[in-house]
Structure formats: C-alpha cells, structure tokens
mmCIF file of C-alpha atoms in Angstrom:
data_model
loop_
_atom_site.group_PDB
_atom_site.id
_atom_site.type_symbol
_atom_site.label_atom_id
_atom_site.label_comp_id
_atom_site.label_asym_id
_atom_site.label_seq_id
_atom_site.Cartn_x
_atom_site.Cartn_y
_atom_site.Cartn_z
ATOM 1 C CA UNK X 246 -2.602 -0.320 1.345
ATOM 2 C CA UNK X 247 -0.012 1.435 3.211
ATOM 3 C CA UNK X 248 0.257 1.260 7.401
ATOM 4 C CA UNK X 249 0.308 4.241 9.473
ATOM 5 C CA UNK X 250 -0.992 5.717 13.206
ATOM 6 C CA UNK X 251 -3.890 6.526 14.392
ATOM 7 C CA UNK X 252 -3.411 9.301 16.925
ATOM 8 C CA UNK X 253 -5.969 11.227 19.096
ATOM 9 C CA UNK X 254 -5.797 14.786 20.801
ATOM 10 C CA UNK X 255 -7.519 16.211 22.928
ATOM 11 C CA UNK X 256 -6.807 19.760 24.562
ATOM 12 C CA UNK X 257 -7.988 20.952 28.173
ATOM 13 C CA UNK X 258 -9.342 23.726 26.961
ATOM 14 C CA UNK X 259 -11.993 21.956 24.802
ATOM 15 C CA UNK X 260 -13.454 19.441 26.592
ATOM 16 C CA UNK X 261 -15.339 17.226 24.630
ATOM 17 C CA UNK X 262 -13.545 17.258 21.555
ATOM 18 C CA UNK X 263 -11.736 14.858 20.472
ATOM 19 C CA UNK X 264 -9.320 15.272 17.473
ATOM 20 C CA UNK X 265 -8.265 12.137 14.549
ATOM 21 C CA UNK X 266 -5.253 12.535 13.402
ATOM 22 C CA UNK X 267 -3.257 10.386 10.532
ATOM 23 C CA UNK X 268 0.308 9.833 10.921
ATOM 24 C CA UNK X 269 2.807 8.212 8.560
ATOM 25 C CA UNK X 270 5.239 7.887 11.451
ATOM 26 C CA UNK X 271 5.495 6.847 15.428
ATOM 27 C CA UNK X 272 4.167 10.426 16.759
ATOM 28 C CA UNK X 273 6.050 11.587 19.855
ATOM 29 C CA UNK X 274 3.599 11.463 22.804
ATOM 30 C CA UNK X 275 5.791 14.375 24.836
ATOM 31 C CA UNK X 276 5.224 16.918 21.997
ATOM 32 C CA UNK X 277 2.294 19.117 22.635
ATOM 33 C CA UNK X 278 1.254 20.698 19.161
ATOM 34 C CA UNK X 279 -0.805 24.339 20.311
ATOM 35 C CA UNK X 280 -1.639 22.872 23.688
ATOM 36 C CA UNK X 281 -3.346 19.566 22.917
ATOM 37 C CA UNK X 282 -2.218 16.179 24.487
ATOM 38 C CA UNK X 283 -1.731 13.197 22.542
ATOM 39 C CA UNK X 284 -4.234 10.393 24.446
ATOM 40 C CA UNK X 285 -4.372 7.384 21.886
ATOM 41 C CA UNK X 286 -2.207 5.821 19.495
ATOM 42 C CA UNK X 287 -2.962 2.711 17.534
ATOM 43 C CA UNK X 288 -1.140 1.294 14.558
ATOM 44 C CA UNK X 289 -2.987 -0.243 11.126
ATOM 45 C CA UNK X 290 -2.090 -1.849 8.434
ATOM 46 C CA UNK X 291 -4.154 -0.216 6.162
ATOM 47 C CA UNK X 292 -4.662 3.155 7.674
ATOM 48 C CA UNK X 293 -7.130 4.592 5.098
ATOM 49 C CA UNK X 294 -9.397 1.643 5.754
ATOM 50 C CA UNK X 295 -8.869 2.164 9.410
ATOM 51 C CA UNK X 296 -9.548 6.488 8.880
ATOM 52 C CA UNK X 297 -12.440 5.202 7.057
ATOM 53 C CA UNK X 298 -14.095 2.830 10.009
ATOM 54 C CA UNK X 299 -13.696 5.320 12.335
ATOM 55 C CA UNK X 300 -15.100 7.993 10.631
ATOM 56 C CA UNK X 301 -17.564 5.996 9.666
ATOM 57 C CA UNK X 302 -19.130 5.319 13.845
ATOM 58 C CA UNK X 303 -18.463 9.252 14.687
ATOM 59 C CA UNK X 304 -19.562 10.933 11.900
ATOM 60 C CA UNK X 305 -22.980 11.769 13.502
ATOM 61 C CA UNK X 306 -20.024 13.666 15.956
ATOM 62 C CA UNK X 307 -18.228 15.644 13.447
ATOM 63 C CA UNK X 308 -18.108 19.118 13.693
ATOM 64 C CA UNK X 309 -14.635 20.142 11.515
ATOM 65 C CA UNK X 310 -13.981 18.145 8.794
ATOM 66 C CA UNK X 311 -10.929 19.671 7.894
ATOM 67 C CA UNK X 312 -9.320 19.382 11.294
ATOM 68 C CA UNK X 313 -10.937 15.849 11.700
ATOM 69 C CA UNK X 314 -12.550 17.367 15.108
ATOM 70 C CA UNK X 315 -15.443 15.567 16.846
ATOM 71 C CA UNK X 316 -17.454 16.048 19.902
ATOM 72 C CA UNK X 317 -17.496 12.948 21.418
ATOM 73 C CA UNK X 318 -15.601 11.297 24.884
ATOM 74 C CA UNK X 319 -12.553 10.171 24.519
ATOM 75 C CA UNK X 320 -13.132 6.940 25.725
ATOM 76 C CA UNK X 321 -16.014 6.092 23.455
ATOM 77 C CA UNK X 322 -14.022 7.112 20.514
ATOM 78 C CA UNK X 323 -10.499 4.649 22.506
ATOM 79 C CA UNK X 324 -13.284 1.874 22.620
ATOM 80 C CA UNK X 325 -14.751 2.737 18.787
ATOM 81 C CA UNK X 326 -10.823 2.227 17.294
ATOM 82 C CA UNK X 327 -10.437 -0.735 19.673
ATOM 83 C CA UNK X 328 -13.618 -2.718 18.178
ATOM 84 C CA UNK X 329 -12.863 -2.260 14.633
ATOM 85 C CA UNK X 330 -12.576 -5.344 12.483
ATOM 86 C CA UNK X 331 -9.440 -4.288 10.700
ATOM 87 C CA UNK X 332 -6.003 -5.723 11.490
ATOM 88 C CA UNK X 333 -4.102 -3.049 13.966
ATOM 89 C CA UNK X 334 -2.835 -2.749 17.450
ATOM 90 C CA UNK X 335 -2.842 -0.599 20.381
ATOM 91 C CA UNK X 336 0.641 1.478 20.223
ATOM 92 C CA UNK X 337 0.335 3.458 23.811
ATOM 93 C CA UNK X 338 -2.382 5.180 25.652
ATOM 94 C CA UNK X 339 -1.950 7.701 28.018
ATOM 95 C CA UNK X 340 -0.971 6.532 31.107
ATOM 96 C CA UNK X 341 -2.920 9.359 33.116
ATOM 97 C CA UNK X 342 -5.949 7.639 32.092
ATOM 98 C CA UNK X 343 -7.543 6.443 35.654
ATOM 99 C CA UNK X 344 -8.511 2.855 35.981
ATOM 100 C CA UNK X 345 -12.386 3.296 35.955
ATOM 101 C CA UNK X 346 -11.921 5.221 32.628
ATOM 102 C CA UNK X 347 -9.799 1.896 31.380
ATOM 103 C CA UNK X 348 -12.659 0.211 32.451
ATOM 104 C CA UNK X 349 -15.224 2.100 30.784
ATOM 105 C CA UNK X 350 -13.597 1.947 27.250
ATOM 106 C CA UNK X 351 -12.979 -2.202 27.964
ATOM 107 C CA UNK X 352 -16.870 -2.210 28.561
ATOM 108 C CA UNK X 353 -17.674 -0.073 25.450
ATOM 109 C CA UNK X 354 -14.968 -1.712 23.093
ATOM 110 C CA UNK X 355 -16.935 -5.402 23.848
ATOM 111 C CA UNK X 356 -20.068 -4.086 23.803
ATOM 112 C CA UNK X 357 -19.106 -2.575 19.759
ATOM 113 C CA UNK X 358 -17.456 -5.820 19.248
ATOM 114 C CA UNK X 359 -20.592 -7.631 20.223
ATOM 115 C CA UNK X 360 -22.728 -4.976 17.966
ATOM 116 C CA UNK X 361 -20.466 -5.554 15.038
ATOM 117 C CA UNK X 362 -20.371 -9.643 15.725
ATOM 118 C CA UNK X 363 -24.376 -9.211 15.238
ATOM 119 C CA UNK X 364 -24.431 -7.391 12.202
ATOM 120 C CA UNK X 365 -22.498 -9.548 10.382
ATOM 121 C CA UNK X 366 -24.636 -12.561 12.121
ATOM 122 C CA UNK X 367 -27.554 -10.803 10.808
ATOM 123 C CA UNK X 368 -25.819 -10.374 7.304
ATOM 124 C CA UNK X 369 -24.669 -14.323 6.704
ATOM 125 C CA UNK X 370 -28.238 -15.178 7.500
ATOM 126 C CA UNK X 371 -29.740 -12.808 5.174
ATOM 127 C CA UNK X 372 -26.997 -13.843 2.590
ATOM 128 C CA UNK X 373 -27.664 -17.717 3.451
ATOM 129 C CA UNK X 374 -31.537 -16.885 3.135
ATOM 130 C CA UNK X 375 -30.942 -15.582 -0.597
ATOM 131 C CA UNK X 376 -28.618 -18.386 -1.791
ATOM 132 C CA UNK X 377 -31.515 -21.065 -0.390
ATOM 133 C CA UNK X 378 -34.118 -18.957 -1.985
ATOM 134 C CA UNK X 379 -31.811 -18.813 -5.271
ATOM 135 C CA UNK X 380 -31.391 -22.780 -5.251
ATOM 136 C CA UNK X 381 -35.166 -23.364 -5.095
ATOM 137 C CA UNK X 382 -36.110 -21.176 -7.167
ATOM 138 C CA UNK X 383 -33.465 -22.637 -9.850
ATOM 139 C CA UNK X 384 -34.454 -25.947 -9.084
ATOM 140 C CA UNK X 385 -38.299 -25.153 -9.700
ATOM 141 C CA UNK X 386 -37.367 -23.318 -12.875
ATOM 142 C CA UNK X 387 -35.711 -26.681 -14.016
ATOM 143 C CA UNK X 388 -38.905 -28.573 -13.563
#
C-alpha cells in the first residue's frame, strides 16, 4: 500500500475528456504538460486501491486506456473521487471552477455517497439473511 495523487486534466481543446493521472509526488498545478490544465488533485493512502475505485465508476467512459482518457464531465468524475470509500483527501481544485459547478459536484458526490451507503445496506442484509438462514438450518440439522 503505498500513497500517492490523484490528478485530473483536462485540455480546452477536448472538451469532454477528462484525463486520470497517478502521481507519486505533489504535481505542480502551474505546469501545463502539451496544453492541458491540471483541475483536481486528491491525495490516498493507498493509491492503487483509489486508481482502482475510480476506474471502476468510469469505465463505461473509457476511451484510451493507455492514456487513462475518459469522456465524461469533469465534475461528475470531482464528485466520483470525492464519494469513494477509501481513506484520502481533497489536495486543491481549481479555483476557476464557478460556484454552481462547486455546487453541482457537492450534489453528485452525496448523491454517490448515498448510492454507495445503499449498496452496502443492501449487502449486510443479504449477508445477515444468509447467516440466519445458516443458523436454522444448522439447528434443524441437529434435531
């Protein structure tokens, strides 16, 4: 388990895209790479696990694997990092971001964190279910 960054680009020449990026260090948000803008940065303890969650919501998005390059807003993907059950924190966000687009990816991160909240729910109730259904079924046997 080793920690690292979380960073997303985007460029203004491709709206719509959106690209992941893994970083070992504290990337420098005034260094353009080619153009593109870093928008996002978020800190995890265990970045593979956090690479991994993230990848897992947008891959229905992904359209270059090897440049970790998805179609998606920006926002849903701020909101997607922002909901994920893994220990991290927000490290800076671009400060160009308006307020109604802050308020768009507060809405979307508590609606995921609600989704998520109800899956496991729905999971410890299903689990419960079996370990009842064990116990009976034990105790019947023992008859």
């Amino acid at each position: 388990m080793k920690t690292g960054y979380l960073t997303l680009e985007t460029h203004p020449e491709h709206r719509g895209l959106v690209r992941v990026l893994v970083k070992e260090e504290l990337p420098n948000t005034q260094a353009a790479s080619h153009g593109s803008k870093i928008r996002y940065i978020a800190r995890f303890d265990d970045i593979e696990a956090g690479q991994m969650h993230l990848h897992n919501l947008l891959h229905h998005t992904l359209i270059d694997l090897d440049n970790h390059i998805y179609r998606i807003d920006l926002d849903w993907v701020i909101a997607a990092i922002e909901a994920v059950d893994l220990r991290h924190n927000r490290v800076w966000i671009d400060p160009s971001l308006s307020d109604s687009e802050k308020q768009v990816i507060d809405a979307q991160t508590a609606k995921l964190k609600l989704r998520h909240k109800r899956w496991n729910t729905f999971w410890l109730i299903v689990g419960g279910f079996f370990v009842v259904l064990f116990f009976i079924l034990s105790t019947i046997g023992q008859i």
